Each structure stands twice: as structure tokens, then as C-alpha cells.
Short mmCIF file of C-alpha atoms in Angstrom, two decimals:
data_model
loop_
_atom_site.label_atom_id
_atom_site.label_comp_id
_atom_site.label_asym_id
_atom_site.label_seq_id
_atom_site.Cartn_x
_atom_site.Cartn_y
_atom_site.Cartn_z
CA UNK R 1 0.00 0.00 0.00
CA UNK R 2 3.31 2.34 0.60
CA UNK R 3 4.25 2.77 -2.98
CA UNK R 4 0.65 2.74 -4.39
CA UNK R 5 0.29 6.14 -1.90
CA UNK R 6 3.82 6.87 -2.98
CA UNK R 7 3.10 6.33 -6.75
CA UNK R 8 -0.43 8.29 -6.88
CA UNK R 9 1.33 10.92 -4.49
CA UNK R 10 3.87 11.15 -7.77
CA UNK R 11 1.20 11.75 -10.24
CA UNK R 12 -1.00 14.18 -7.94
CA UNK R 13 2.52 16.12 -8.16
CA UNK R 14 3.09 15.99 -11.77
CA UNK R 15 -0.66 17.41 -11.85
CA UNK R 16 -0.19 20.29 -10.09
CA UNK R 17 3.45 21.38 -12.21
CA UNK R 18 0.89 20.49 -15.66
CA UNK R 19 -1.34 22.98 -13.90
CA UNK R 20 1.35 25.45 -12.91
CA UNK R 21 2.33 25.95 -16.34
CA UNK R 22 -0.98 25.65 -18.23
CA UNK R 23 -1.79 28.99 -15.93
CA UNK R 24 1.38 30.49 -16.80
CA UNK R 25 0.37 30.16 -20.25
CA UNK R 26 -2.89 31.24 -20.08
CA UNK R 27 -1.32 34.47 -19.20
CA UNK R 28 0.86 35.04 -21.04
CA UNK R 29 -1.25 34.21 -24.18
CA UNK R 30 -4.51 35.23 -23.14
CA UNK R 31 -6.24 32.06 -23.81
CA UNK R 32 -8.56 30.40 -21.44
CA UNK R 33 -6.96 28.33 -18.52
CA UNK R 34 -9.16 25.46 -19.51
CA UNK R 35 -8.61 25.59 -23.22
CA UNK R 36 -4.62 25.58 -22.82
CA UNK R 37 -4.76 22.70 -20.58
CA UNK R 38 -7.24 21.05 -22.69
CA UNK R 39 -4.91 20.91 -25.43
CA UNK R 40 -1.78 20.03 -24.16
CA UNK R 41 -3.41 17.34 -22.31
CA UNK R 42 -5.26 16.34 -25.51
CA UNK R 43 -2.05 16.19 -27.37
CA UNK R 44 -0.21 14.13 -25.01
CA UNK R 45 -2.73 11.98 -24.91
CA UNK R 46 -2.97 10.77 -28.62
CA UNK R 47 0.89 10.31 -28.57
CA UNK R 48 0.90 8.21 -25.34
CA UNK R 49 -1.66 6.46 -26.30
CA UNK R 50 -0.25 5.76 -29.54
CA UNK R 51 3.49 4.74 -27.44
CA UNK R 52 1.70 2.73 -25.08
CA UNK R 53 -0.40 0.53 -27.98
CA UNK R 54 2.40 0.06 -30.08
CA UNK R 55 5.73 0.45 -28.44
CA UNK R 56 5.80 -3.35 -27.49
CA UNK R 57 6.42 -4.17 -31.22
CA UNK R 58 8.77 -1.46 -31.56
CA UNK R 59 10.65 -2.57 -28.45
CA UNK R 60 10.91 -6.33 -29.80
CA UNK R 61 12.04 -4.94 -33.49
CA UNK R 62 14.84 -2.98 -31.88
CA UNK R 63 16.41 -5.45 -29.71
CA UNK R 64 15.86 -7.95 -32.61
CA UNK R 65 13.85 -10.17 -30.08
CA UNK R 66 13.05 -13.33 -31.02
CA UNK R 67 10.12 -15.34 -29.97
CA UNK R 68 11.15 -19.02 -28.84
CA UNK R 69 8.72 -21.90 -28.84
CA UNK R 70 8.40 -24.27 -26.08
CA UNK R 71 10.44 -26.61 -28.20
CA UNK R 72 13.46 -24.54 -28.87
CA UNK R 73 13.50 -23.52 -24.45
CA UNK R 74 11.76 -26.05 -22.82
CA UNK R 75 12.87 -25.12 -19.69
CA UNK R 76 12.35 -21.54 -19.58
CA UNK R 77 8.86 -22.27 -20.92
CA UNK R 78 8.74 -24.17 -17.95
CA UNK R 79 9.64 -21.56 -15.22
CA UNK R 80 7.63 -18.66 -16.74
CA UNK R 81 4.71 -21.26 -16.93
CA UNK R 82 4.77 -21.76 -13.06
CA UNK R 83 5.94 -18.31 -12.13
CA UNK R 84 2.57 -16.74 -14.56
CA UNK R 85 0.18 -19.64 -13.17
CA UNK R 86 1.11 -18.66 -9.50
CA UNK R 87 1.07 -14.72 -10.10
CA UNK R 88 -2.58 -15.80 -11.59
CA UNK R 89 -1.42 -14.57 -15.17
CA UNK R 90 -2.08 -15.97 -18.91
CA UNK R 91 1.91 -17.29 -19.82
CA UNK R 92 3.29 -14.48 -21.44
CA UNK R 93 4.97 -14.60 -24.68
CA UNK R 94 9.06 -15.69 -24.08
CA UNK R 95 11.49 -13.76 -26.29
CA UNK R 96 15.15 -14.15 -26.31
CA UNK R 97 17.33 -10.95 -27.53
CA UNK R 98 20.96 -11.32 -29.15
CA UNK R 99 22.50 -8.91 -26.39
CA UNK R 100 25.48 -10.52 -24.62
CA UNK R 101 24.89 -7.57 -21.66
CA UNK R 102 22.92 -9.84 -19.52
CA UNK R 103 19.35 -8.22 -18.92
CA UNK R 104 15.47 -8.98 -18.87
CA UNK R 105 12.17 -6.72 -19.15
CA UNK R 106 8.89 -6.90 -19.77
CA UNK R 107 6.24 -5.51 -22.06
CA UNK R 108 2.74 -5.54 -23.28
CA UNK R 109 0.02 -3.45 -22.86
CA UNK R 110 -2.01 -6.06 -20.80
CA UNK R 111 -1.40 -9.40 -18.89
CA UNK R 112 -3.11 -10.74 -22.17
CA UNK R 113 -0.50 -9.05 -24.57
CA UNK R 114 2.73 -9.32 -22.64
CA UNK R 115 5.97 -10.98 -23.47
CA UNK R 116 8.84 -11.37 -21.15
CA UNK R 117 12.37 -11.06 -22.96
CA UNK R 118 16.25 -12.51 -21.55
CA UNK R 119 19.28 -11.74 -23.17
CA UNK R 120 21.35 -13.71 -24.32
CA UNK R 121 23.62 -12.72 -21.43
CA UNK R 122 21.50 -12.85 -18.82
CA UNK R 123 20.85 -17.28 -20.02
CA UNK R 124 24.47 -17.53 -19.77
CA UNK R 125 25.28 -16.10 -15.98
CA UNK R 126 22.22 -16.93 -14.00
CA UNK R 127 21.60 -20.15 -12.72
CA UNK R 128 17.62 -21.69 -12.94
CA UNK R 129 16.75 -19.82 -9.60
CA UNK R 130 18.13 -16.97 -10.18
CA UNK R 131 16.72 -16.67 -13.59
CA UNK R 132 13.58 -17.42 -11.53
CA UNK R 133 13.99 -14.99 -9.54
CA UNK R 134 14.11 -12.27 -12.14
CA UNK R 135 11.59 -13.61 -14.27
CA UNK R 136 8.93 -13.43 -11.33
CA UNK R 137 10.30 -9.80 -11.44
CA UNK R 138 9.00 -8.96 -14.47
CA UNK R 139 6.13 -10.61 -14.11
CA UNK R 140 4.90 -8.57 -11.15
CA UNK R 141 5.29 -5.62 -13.84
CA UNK R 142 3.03 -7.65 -15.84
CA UNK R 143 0.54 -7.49 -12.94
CA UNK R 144 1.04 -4.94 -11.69
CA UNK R 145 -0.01 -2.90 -15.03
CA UNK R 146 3.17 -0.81 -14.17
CA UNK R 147 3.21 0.07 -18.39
CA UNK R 148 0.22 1.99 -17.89
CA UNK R 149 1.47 3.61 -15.04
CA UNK R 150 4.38 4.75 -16.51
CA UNK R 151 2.17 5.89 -19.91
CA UNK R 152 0.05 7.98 -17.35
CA UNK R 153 3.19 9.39 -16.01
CA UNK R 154 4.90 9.90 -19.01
CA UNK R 155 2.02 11.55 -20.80
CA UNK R 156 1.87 14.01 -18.18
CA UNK R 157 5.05 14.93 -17.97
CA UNK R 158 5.03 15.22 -21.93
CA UNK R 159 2.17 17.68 -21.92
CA UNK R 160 4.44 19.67 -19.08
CA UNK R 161 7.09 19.87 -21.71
CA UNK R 162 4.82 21.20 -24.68
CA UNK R 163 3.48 23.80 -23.04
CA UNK R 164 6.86 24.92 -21.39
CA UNK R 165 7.88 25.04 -25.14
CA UNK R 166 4.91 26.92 -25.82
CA UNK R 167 5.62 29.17 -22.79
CA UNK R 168 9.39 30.05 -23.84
CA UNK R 169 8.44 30.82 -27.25
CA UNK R 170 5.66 33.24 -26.11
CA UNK R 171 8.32 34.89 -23.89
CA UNK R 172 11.13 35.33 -26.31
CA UNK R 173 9.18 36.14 -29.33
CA UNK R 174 5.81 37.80 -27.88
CA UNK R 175 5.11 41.40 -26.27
CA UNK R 176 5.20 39.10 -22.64
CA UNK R 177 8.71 39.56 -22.52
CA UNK R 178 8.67 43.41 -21.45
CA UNK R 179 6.87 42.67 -18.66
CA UNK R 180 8.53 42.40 -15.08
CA UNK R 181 7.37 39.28 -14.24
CA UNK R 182 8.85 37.48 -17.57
CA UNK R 183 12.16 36.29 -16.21
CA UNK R 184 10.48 34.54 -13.35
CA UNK R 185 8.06 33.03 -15.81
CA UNK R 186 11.39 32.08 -18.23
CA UNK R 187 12.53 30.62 -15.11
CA UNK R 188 9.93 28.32 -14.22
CA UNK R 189 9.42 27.46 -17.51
CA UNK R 190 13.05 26.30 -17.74
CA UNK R 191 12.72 24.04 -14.39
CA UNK R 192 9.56 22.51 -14.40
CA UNK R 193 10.13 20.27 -16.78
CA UNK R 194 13.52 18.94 -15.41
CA UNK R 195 11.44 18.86 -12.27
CA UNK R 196 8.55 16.66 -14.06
CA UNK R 197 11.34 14.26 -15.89
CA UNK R 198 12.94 13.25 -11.80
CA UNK R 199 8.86 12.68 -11.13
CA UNK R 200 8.47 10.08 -13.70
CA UNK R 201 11.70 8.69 -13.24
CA UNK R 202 10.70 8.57 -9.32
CA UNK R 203 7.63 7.14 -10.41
CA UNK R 204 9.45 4.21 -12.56
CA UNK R 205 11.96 4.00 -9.84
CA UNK R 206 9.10 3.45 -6.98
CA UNK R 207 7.11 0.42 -9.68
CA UNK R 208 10.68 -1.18 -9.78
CA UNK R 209 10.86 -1.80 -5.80
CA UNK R 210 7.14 -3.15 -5.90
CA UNK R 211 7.78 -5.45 -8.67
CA UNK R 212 11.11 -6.68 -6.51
CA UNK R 213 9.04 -7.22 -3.59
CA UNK R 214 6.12 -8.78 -5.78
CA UNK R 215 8.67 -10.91 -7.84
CA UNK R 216 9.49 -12.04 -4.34
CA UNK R 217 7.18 -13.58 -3.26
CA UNK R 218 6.32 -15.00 -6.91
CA UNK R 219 9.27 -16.80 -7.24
CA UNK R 220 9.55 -17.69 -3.57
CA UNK R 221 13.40 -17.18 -3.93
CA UNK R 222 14.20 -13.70 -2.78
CA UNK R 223 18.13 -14.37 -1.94
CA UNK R 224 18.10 -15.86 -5.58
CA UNK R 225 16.38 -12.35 -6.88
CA UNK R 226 19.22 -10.44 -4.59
CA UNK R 227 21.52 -12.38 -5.99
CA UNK R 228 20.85 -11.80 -9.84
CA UNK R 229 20.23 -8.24 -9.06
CA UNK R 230 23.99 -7.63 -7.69
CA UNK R 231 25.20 -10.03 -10.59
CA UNK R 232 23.51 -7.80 -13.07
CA UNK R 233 24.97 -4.10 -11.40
CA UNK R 234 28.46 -5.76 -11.48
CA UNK R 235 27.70 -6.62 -15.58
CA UNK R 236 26.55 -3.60 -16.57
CA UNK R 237 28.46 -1.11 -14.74
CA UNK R 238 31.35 -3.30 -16.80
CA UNK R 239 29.58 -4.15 -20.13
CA UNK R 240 27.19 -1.71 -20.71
CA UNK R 241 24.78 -2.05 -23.56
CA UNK R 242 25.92 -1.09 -27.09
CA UNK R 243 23.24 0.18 -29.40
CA UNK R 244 19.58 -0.02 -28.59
CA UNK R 245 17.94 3.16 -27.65
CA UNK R 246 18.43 5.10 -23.89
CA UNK R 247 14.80 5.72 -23.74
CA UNK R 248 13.96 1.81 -23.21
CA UNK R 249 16.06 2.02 -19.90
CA UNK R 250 13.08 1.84 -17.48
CA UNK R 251 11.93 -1.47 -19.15
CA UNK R 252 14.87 -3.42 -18.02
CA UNK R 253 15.28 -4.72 -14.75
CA UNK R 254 18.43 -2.59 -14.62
CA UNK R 255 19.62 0.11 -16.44
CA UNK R 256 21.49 -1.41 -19.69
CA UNK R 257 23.32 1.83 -20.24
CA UNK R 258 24.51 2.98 -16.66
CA UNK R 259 28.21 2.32 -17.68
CA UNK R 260 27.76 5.07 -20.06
CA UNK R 261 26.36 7.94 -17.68
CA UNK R 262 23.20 7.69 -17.89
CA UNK R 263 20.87 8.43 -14.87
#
């Protein structure tokens, strides 16, 4: 119940900075309060929407993931079958991605359109309870609908964004920026976006510690789960991931690219 408070307690905060800057906006342009929010909101919307019905696909195209029968991995079929039936979850699809950084995450926009995904890397260094350990990991993102939490949170702080744009332009271009109070609006403008980016990230960051407690108790091996997660900060902080695409970090169970300064 902590990080359900703690996650809504995120997104009640990323509502007041999209208000906060819709009625800086509103000011400065004149519009209506309700229209400017409307908008941005509106706009954010569609392309969320869009990321969060279709970015599975994309995310399996651009780690070239491929989808293994039961025949080719009998025995991972085998563990995510057990883990799903005791998380009470359809069995996901199983993907295995050509990455020798060893890694895992989950996506799907629905217990009924997930797939889990292992690298390469992460078959070859953990042993069968470790990998069940961070398998019932991803799972609990699974059910936890934790992509839809982060599409709520991302969509709001993407509609912060736009009409910060919107804002700066109106200051450097429009009449707005004679007026005294233009720097402090320039200023705010300027922060509360960096402020609604650590948000989400604090939001992603609070999902991950339910889904290790969840994928806990799902796998019933929580020293094996400890242990993969320290084996996996050791391999990436050494090997980070080459290629792929920095704005897929929050899907993995650890950040891929850490070694290279991000986050």
C-alpha cells in the first residue's frame, strides 16, 4: 500500500506542475486556462496512447527479439509457466534478444498481450533460480499494469514539456517579454520540466521496488532475486549495452546503459 500512496502521491505532483504551467500560459497568451490545458493534455494523450499501444512491437524490433517456442526452451517455458500460473497470469509470450549484456524486461500493454524477454547474457550467468527470480520480477510488472502507469506518467510529464515550449516561445518572441514578471516566468518554464522528468523517473523508480518485492514472493526465492540483481549491477556497470535506444532504460530490470552515464 506504501508505494501505491507513494506512486499516486507522484502523479497528484506531476498534476499540479501540468497545472502550474498551463496557468502560466494562459497568461501570457490570453487564452482560457481550460482551453490551454485542454490541449496540451489532448495532445499528449494521442501520442501516449499511440506509445503505449504500439511500443511493445517497436521494443521487440529494436532489440531484434526473437520469440522461442516451447520446443526450442523447454525449460524456460517451464519456469515462466509456473511463475505466470502462480502470479494468476495468462503465460506471457518468451522472447530471447541477441545482447550478450545480460538483462530482462517486460512488455505488453495487458497481462493478455505481454511478453517477457532474456538476453542472451542474462541465459548464460544466472543459474535456474536466479533466472527465476528475475523472471517473477518482471512478471509482477506484468501485474502490476506498471506500463500503464508509466504511460500515465509519461504523458503528463510530456504535456508539461509542450506547453513549457509553448511558454518560452511566447516569452522570447511575444510582447510578454517586457513585462517584469517574464524572467520569473522564463525561469519556471526552464525548471519545471527537469522537475517533471525526476517525477516520472521517481515514479518508474518506486514500480521497480514493488515489482522486486512482488517478484518475491512470486518466485519464492528472494536471496536468488538479490543475488541476480547484484550479478547484473556488477555486468553492466562493466559491459554496458551497445546500441539499442536510452529511452527503453526503465523497461529493463536494470539500467542497460549505466556504464555510459546515464541516470
Amino acid at each position: 500500500m506504501g508505494l501505491l500512496v507513494r506512486t499516486l502521491a507522484l502523479l497528484f505532483g506531476l498534476s499540479l506542475l501540468f497545472m502550474l504551467v498551463g496557468g502560466i500560459i494562459s497568461r501570457l497568451t490570453g487564452l482560457s486556462p481550460t482551453f490551454t490545458l485542454t490541449a496540451a493534455f489532448l495532445l499528449a494523450l494521442l501520442m501516449n496512447l499511440f506509445s503505449f499501444w504500439f511500443s511493445d512491437r517497436w521494443v521487440l524490433r529494436l532489440y531484434r527479439v526473437r520469440i522461442v517456442s516451447e520446443s526450442e526452451q523447454p525449460s524456460l517455458h517451464s519456469i515462466v509457466f509456473r511463475l505466470a500460473k502462480r502470479a494468476g497470469l495468462p503465460k506471457p509470450k518468451i522472447g530471447i534478444a541477441p545482447i550478450n549484456t545480460p538483462n530482462a524486461f517486460a512488455t505488453g500493454r495487458s497481462p493478455k498481450h505481454a511478453a517477457v524477454v532474456v538476453t542472451e547474457g542474462a541465459l548464460r550467468l544466472f543459474n535456474e533460480e536466479e533466472l527465476e527470480g528475475v523472471l517473477g520480477h518482471e512478471l509482477a510488472h506484468v501485474r502490476n499494469r506498471d506500463m500503464l502507469i508509466g504511460t500515465a506518467a509519461a504523458m503528463l510529464a510530456a504535456a508539461i514539456s509542450y506547453l513549457a515550449l509553448m511558454g518560452r516561445y511566447q516569452l522570447m518572441f511575444g510582447r510578454e517579454r517586457r513585462e517584469g514578471n517574464s524572467l520569473l516566468y522564463l525561469l519556471i518554464l526552464i525548471l519545471v520540466p527537469i522537475a517533471a522528468l525526476l517525477i516520472r523517473l521517481a515514479v518508474s523508480r518506486t514500480r521497480e521496488y514493488g515489482a522486486d518485492e512482488e517478484g518475491a514472493r512470486i518466485s519464492g526465492k528472494p536471496e536468488a532475486l538479490a543475488g541476480a540483481l547484484a550479478k547484473l549491477e556488477r555486468s553492466v556497470s562493466m559491459v554496458p549495452m551497445q546500441g539499442g535506444n536510452p529511452s527503453t532504460s526503465h523497461l529493463f530490470i536494470v539500467n542497460p546503459f549505466r556504464g555510459v552515464g546515464l541516470l
